[in-house]
Short mmCIF file of C-alpha atoms and ligand atoms in Angstrom, two decimals:
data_model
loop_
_atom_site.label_atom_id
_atom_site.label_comp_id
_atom_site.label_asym_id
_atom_site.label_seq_id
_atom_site.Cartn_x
_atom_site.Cartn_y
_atom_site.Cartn_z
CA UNK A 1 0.00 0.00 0.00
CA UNK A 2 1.00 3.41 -0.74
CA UNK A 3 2.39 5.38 2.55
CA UNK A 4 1.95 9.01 2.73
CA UNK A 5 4.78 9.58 5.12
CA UNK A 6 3.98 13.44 5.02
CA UNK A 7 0.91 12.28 8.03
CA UNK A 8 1.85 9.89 10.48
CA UNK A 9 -0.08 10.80 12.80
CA UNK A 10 -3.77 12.26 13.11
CA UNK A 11 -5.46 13.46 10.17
CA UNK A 12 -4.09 15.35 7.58
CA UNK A 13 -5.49 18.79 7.11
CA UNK A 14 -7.46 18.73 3.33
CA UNK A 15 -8.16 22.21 3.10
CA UNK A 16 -8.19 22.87 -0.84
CA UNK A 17 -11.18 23.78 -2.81
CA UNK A 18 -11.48 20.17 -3.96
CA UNK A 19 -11.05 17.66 -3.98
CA UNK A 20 -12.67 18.12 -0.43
CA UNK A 21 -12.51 15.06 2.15
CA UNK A 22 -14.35 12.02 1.74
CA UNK A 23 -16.91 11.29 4.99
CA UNK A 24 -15.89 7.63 6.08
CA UNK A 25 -19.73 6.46 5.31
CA UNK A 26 -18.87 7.48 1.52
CA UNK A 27 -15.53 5.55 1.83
CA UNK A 28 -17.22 2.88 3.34
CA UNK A 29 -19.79 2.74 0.93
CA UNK A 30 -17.07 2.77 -2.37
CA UNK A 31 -15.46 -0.24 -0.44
CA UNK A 32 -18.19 -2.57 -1.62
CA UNK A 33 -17.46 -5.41 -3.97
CA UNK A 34 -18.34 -4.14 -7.64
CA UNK A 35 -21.08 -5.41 -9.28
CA UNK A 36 -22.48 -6.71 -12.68
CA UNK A 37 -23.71 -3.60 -14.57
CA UNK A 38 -26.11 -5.01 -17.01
CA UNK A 39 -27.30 -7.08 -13.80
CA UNK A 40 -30.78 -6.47 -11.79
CA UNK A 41 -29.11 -4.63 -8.83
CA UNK A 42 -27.04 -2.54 -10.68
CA UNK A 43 -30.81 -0.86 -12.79
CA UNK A 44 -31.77 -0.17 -8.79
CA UNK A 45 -29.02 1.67 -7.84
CA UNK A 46 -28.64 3.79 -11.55
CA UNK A 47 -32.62 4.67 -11.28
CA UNK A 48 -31.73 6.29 -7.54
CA UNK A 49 -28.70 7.85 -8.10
CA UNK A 50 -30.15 9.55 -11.36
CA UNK A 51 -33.20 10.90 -9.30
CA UNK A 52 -31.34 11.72 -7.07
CA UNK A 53 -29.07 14.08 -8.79
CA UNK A 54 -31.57 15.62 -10.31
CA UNK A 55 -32.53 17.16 -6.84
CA UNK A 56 -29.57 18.54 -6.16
CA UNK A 57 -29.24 20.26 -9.69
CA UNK A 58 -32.83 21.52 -9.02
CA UNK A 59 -34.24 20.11 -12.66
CA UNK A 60 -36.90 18.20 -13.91
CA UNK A 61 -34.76 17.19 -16.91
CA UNK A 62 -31.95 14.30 -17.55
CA UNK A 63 -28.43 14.61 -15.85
CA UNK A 64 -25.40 13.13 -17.64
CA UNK A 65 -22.79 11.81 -15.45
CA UNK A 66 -19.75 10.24 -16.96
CA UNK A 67 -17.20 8.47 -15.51
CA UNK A 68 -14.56 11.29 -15.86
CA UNK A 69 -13.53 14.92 -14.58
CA UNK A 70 -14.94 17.53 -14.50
CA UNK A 71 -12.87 18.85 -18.02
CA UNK A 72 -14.53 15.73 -19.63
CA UNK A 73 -17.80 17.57 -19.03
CA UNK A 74 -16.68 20.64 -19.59
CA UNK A 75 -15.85 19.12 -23.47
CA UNK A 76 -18.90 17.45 -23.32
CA UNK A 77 -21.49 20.25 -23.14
CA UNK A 78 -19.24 22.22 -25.86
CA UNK A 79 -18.99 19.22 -28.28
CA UNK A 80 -22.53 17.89 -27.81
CA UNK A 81 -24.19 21.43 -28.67
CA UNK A 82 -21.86 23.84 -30.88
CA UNK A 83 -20.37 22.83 -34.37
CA UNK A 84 -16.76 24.39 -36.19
CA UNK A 85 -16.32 28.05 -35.98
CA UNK A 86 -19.48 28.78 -33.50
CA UNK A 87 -18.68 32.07 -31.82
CA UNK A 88 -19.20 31.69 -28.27
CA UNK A 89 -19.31 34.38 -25.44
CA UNK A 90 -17.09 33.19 -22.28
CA UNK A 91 -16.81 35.52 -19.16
CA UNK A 92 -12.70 35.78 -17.58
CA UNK A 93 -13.57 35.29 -13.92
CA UNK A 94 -10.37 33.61 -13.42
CA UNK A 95 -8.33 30.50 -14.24
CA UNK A 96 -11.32 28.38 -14.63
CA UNK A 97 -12.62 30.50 -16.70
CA UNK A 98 -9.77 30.33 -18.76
CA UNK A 99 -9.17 26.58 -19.18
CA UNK A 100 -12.36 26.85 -20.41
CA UNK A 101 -12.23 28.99 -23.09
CA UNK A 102 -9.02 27.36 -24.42
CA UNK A 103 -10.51 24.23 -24.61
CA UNK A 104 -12.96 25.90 -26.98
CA UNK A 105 -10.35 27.13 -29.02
CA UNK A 106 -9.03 23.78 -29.59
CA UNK A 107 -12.41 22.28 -30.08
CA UNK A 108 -12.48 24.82 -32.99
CA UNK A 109 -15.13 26.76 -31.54
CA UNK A 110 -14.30 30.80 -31.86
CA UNK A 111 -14.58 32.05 -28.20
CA UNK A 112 -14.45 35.62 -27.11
CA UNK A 113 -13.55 36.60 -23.68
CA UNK A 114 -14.41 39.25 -21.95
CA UNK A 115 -14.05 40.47 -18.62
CA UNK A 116 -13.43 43.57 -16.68
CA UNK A 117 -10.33 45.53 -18.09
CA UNK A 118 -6.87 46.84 -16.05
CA UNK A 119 -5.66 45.79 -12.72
CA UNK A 120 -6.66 47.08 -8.86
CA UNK A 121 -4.39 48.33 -5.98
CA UNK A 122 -3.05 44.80 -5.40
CA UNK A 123 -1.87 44.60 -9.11
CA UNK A 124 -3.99 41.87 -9.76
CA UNK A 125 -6.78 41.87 -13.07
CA UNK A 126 -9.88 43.49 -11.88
CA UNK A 127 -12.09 40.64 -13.62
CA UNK A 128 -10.45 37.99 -11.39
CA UNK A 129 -11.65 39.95 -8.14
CA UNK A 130 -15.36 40.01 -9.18
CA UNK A 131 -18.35 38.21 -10.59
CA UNK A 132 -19.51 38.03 -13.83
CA UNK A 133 -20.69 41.75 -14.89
CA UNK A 134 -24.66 40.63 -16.43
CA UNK A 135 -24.44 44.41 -17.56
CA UNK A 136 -21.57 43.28 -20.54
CA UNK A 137 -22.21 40.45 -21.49
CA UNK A 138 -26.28 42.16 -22.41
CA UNK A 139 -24.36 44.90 -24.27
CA UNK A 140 -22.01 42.45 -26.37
CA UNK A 141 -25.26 40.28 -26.93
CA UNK A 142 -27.44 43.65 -28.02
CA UNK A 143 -24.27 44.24 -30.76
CA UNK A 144 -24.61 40.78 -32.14
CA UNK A 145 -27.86 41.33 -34.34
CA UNK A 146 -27.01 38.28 -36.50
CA UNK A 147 -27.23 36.09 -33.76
CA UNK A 148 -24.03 34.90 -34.72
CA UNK A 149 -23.36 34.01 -30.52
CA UNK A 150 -24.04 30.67 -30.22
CA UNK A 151 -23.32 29.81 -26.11
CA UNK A 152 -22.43 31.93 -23.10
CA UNK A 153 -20.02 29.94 -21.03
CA UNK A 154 -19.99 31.10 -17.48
CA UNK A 155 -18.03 29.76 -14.09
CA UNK A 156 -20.88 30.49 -11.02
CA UNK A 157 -18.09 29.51 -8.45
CA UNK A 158 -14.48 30.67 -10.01
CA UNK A 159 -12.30 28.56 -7.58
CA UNK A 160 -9.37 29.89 -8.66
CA UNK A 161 -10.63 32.98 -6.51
CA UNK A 162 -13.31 32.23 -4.16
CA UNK A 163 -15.69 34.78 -6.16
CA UNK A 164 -19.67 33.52 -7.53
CA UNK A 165 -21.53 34.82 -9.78
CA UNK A 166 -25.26 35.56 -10.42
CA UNK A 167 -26.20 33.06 -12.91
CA UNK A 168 -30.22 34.80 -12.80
CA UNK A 169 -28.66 38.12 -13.84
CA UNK A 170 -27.05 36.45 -16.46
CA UNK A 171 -30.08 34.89 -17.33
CA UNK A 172 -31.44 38.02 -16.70
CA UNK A 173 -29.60 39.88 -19.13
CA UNK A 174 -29.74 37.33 -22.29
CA UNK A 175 -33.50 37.52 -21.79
CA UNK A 176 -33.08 41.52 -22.06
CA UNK A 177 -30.85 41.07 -25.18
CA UNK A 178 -33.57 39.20 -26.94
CA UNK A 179 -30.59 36.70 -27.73
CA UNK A 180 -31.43 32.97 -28.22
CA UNK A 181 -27.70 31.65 -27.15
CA UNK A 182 -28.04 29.15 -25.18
CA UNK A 183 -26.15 29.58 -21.35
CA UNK A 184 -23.77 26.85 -20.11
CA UNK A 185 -21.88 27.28 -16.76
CA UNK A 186 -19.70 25.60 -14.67
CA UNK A 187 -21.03 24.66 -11.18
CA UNK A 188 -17.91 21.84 -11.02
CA UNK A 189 -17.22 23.83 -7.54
CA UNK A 190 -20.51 25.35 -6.39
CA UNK A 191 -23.17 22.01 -7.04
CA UNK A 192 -23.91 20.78 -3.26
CA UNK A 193 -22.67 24.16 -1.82
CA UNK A 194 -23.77 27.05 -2.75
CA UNK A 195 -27.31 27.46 -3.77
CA UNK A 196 -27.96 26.62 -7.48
CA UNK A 197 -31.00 25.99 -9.30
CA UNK A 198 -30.72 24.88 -13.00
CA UNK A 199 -33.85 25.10 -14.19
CA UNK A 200 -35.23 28.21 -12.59
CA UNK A 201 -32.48 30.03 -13.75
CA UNK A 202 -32.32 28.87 -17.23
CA UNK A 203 -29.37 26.82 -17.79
CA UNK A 204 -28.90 24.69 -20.96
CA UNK A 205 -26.41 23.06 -19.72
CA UNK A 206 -24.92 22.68 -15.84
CA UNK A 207 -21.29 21.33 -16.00
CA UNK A 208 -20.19 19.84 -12.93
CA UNK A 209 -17.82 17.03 -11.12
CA UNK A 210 -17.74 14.68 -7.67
CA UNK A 211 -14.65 15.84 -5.89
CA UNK A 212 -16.20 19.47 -4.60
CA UNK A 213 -19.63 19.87 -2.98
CA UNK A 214 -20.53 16.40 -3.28
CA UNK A 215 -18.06 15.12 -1.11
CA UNK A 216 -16.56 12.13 -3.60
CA UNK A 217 -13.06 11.17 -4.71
CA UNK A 218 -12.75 12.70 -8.55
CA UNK A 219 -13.74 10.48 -10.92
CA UNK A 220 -17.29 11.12 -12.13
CA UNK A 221 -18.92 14.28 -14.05
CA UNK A 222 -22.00 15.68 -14.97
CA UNK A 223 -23.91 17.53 -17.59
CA UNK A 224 -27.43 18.87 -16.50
CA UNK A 225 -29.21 19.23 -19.52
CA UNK A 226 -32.12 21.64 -20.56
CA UNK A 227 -34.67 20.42 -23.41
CA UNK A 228 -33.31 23.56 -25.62
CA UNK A 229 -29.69 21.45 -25.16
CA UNK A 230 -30.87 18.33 -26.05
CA UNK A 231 -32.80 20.07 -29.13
CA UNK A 232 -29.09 21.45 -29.96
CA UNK A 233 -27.32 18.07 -29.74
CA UNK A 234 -29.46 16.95 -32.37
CA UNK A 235 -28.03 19.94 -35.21
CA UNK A 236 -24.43 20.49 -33.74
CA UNK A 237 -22.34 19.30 -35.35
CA UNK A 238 -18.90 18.86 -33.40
CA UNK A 239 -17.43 15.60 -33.45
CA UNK A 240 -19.09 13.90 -30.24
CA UNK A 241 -19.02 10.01 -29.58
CA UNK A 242 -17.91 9.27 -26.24
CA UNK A 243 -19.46 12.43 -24.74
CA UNK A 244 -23.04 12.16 -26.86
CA UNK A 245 -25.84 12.66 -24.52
CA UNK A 246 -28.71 11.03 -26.84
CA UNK A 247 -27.44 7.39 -26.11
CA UNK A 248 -26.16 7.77 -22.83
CA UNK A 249 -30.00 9.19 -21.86
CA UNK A 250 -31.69 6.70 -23.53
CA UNK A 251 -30.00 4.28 -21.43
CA UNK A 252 -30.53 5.90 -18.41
CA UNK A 253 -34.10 5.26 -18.84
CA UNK A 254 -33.76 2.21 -16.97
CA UNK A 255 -30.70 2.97 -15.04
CA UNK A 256 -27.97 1.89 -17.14
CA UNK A 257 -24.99 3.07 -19.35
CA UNK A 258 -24.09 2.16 -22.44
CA UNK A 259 -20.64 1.68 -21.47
CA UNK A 260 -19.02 0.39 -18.04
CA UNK A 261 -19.71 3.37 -15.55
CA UNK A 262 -17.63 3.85 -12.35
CA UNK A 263 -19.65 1.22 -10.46
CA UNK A 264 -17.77 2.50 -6.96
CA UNK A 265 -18.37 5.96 -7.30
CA UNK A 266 -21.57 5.79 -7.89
CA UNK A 267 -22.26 3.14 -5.02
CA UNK A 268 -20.41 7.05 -3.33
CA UNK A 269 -22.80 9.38 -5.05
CA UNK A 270 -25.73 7.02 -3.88
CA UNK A 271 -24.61 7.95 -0.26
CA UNK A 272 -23.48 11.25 -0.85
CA UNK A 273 -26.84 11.92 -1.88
CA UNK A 274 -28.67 10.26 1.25
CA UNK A 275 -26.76 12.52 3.31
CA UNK A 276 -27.23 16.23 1.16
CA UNK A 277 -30.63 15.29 0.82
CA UNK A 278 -31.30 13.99 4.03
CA UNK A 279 -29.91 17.19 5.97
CA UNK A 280 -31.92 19.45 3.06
CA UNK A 281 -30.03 21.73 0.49
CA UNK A 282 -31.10 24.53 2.17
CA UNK A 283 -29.30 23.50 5.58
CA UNK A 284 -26.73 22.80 3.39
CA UNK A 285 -25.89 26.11 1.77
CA UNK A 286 -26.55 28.08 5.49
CA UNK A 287 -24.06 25.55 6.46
CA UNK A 288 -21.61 26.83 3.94
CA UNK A 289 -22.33 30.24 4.34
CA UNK A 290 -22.09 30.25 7.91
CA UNK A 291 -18.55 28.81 7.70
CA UNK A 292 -17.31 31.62 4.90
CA UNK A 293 -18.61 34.12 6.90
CA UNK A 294 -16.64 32.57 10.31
CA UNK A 295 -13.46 31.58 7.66
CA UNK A 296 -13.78 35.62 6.47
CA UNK A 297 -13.67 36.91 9.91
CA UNK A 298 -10.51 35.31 10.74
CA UNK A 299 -8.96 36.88 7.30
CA UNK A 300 -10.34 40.29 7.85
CA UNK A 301 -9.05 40.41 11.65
CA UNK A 302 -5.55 39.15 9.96
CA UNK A 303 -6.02 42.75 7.72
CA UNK A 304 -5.13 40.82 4.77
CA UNK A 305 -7.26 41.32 1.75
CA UNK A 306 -9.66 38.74 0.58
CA UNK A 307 -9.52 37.97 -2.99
CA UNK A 308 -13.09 38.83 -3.68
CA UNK A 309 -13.54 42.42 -3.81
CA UNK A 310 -17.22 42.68 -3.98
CA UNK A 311 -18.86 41.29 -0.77
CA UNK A 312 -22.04 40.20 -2.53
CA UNK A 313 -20.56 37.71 -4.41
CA UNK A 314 -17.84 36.28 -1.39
CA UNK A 315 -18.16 32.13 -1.92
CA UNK A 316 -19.44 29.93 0.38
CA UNK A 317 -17.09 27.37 -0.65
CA UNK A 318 -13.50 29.10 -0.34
CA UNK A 319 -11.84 32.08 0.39
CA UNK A 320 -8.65 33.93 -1.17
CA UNK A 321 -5.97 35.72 0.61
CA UNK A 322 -4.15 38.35 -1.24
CA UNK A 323 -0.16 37.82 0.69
CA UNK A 324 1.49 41.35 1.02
CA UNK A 325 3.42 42.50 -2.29
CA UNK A 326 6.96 40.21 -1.63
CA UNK A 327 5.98 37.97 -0.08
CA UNK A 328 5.33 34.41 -1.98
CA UNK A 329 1.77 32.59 -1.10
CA UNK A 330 3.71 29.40 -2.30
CA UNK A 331 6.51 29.82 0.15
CA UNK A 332 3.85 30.27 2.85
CA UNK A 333 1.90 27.06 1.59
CA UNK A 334 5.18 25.29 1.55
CA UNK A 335 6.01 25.50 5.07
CA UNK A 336 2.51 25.22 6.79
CA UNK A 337 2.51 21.78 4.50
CA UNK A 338 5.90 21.00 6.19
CA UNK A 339 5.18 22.34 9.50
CA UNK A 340 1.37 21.38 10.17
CA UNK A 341 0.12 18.29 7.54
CA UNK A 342 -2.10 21.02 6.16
CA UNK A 343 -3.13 21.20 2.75
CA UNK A 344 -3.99 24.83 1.27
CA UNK A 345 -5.18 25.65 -2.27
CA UNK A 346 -1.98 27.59 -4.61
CA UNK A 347 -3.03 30.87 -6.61
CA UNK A 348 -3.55 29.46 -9.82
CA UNK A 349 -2.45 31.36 -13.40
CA UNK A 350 -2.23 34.97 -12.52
CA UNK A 351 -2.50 35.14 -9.63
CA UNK A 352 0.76 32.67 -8.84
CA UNK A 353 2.49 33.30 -5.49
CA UNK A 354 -0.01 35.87 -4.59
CA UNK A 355 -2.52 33.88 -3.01
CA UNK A 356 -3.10 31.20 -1.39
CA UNK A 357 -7.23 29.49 -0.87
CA UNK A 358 -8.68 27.73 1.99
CA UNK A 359 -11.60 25.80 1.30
CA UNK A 360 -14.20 25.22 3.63
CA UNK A 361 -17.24 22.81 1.49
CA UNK A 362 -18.12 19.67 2.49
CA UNK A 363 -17.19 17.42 5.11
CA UNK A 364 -16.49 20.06 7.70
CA UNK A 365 -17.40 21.31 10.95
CA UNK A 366 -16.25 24.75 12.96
CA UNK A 367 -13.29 22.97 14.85
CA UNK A 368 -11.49 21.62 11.60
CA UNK A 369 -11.73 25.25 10.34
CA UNK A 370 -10.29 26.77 13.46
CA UNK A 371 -7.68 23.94 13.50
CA UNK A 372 -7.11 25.14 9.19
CA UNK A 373 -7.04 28.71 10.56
CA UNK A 374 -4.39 27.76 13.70
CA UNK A 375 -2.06 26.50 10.65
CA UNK A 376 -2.72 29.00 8.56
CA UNK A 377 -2.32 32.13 11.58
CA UNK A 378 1.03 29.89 12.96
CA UNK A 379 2.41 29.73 9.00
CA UNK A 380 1.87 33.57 8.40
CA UNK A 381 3.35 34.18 11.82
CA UNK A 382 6.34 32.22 10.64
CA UNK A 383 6.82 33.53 7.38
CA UNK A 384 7.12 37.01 8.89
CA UNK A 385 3.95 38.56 7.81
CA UNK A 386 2.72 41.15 10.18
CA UNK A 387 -0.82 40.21 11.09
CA UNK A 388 -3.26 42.83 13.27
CA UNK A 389 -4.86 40.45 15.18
CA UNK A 390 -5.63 36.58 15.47
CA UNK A 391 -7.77 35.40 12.76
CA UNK A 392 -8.18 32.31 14.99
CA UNK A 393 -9.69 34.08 17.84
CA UNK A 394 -12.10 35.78 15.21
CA UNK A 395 -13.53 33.00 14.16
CA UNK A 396 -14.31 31.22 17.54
CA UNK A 397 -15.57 34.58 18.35
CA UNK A 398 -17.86 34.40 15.54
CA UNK A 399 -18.68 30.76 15.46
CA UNK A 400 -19.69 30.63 19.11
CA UNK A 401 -21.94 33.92 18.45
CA UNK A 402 -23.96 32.22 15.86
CA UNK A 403 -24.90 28.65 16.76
CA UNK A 404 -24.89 26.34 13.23
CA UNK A 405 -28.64 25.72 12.13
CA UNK A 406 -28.23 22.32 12.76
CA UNK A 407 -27.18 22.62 16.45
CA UNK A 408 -30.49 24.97 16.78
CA UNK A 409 -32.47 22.09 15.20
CA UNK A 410 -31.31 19.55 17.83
CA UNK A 411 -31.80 21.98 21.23
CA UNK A 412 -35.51 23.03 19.81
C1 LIG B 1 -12.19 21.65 -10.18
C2 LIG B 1 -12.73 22.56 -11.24
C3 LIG B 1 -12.59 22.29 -12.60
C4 LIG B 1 -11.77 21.14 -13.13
O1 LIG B 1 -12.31 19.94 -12.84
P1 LIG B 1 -11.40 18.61 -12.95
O2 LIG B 1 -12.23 17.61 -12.22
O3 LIG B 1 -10.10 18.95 -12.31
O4 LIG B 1 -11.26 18.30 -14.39
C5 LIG B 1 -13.18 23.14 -13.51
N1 LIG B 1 -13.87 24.23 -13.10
C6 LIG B 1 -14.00 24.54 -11.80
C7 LIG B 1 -14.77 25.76 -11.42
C8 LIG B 1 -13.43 23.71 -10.83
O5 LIG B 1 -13.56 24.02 -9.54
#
């Protein structure tokens, strides 16, 4: 067996923006012996776990899920509904964002990305410090008249900078333009966390993967489809085959794939969903929120900036800290690794060595994040950054003010 020598002892610290840690009733439940899937059982458990996902997309209408990451699905909700040389409008809201958009350049599609121009105070881009601006992307849809914009492409939680966006406005705004494109975003980080609702805000397509908000090793992916999509797939004409939806949904019907599916992962999702569903998604987002707003605290008492400038749009799922001008966010990571078996998200494309991320989704509770914020306070410390007061003692402060919903749910 492998040995991770870097945590002898205790639990290691997980603190990334995904993949987040597995609850040992999800590990337990992958551990089961694999099964035949063309047999009996195996129609049982597709039929749930297909339901089931539905819920926590909020739509009526067929979810995907393939037995990949979340870039698989990311390809697959480009290749099943776009064809060669389809202009499509994609929002720079940070790395994600970015990956994105030059995947559809080598898919052949023509993106165009636009964002908010220049740089802030920090020196960092402006557009990787907020949420998608609705207000540009309904002026560059007003300009195209042809209706030559076939997609908008949107990230609702950029987790290369703990920012979300407001997918309604977005919505919102197409509506306004009179524009028929149809709007695909990436949930791969916000699905299970923070609140999202596919089919009241519009989505054609919801892109999103297991290792985030749904609390499973990587592995499986998912495209939530809208019946505008699925009218799409039919004319597009990208080359799709593995990633087709119009097989794989057929199948589905009675709970199977066309091809082997990750057997394990899904005996994980089935469980994964018991417990999201079982505590209710809206527990679950207050949950998140509540945390952010504790994890937040502990940054702002620090007087280090957060990497989301506009508090409307903070994440529930992680938080960004902007490291003084000199001092390298990597360095910092490196040493409360070395130090404290604690795992912290890098600053990802532009924003390398300037930040580092905590996430706090999933399998949590307040004492792991005070622990996350100890090893992040003691690393800081240790690196020399001047701090103006304890995060830590900001948090407990605010965690012990406001009891978690679920606590208040067991005294009543
Ligand atoms: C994690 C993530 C991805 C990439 O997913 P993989 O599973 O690594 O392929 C894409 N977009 C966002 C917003 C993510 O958080």
């Amino acid at each position: 067996m492998l040995q991770l020598d870097s945590h002898p002892t205790g639990r290691h610290f997980l603190q990334i923006p995904g993949p987040s840690p597995v609850p040992e009733r999800i590990l337990r439940a992958i551990s089961l012996p694999t099964i035949d899937h063309r047999g009996p059982e195996f129609g049982v458990l597709g039929l749930k776990v297909l339901a089931g996902i539905r819920q926590v997309f909020q739509t009526r209408h067929p979810v995907v899920i393939y037995p990949a990451s979340g870039t698989g699905a990311w390809e697959a909700a480009l290749s099943n509904t776009l064809s060669a040389g389809d202009a499509v409008l994609m929002y720079e809201t940070g790395h994600f964002a970015t990956l994105w958009q030059k995947m559809a350049l080598r898919l052949g599609l023509a993106p165009e990305f636009i964002g908010l121009p220049g740089t802030d105070e920090t020196g960092l881009p402006r557009s990787w410090r907020h949420g998608v601006q609705a207000d540009l992307v309904e002026a560059r849809l007003r300009e195209d008249g042809g209706h030559r914009i076939k997609a908008v492409c949107v990230v609702h939680n950029e987790t290369s900078t703990g920012v979300t966006s407001d997918i309604a406005a977005v919505r919102r705004a197409m509506d306004a333009a009179g524009h028929p494109a149809l709007l695909m975003v990436d949930s791969i980080s916000g699905l299970a966390s923070a609140d999202y609702r596919h089919d009241e805000w519009g989505v054609d397509v919801t892109v999103s993967g297991s290792q985030k908000g749904l609390m499973l090793p990587p592995g499986i992916s998912f495209n939530a489809l809208s019946p505008k999509a699925m009218e799409a797939s039919k004319t597009a004409t990208l080359p799709k085959a593995f990633w087709a939806w119009d097989e794989i949904v057929e199948m589905n019907a009675s709970g199977y794939w066309p091809y082997t599916p990750n057997t394990n992962l899904l005996y994980g999702l089935s469980e994964s969903l018991d417990m999201l569903l079982g505590e209710g998604l809206e527990q679950v987002f207050a949950r998140h929120q509540r945390w952010a707003a504790g994890v937040r605290a502990a940054v702002q008492a620090w007087g280090l900036p957060i990497q989301c400038a506009e508090a409307s749009v903070y994440s529930p799922v992680l938080t960004g800290v902007i490291t003084p001008q000199g001092v390298d966010a990597d360095a910092i990571r490196r040493l409360i690794h070395e130090r404290f078996d604690l795992s912290l998200g890098t600053g990802l494309g532009k924003l390398k060595g300037r930040m580092f991320r905590m996430g706090h989704l999933g399998d949590s509770n307040d004492l792991t994040l005070v622990a996350m914020l100890a090893g992040v306070e003691m690393g800081l410390k240790l690196a020399g950054v001047k701090l103006a007061a304890s995060g830590v003692a900001a948090a407990m402060e605010h965690f012990s003010r406001h009891a978690a919903p679920m606590a208040l749910k067991k005294a009543a």
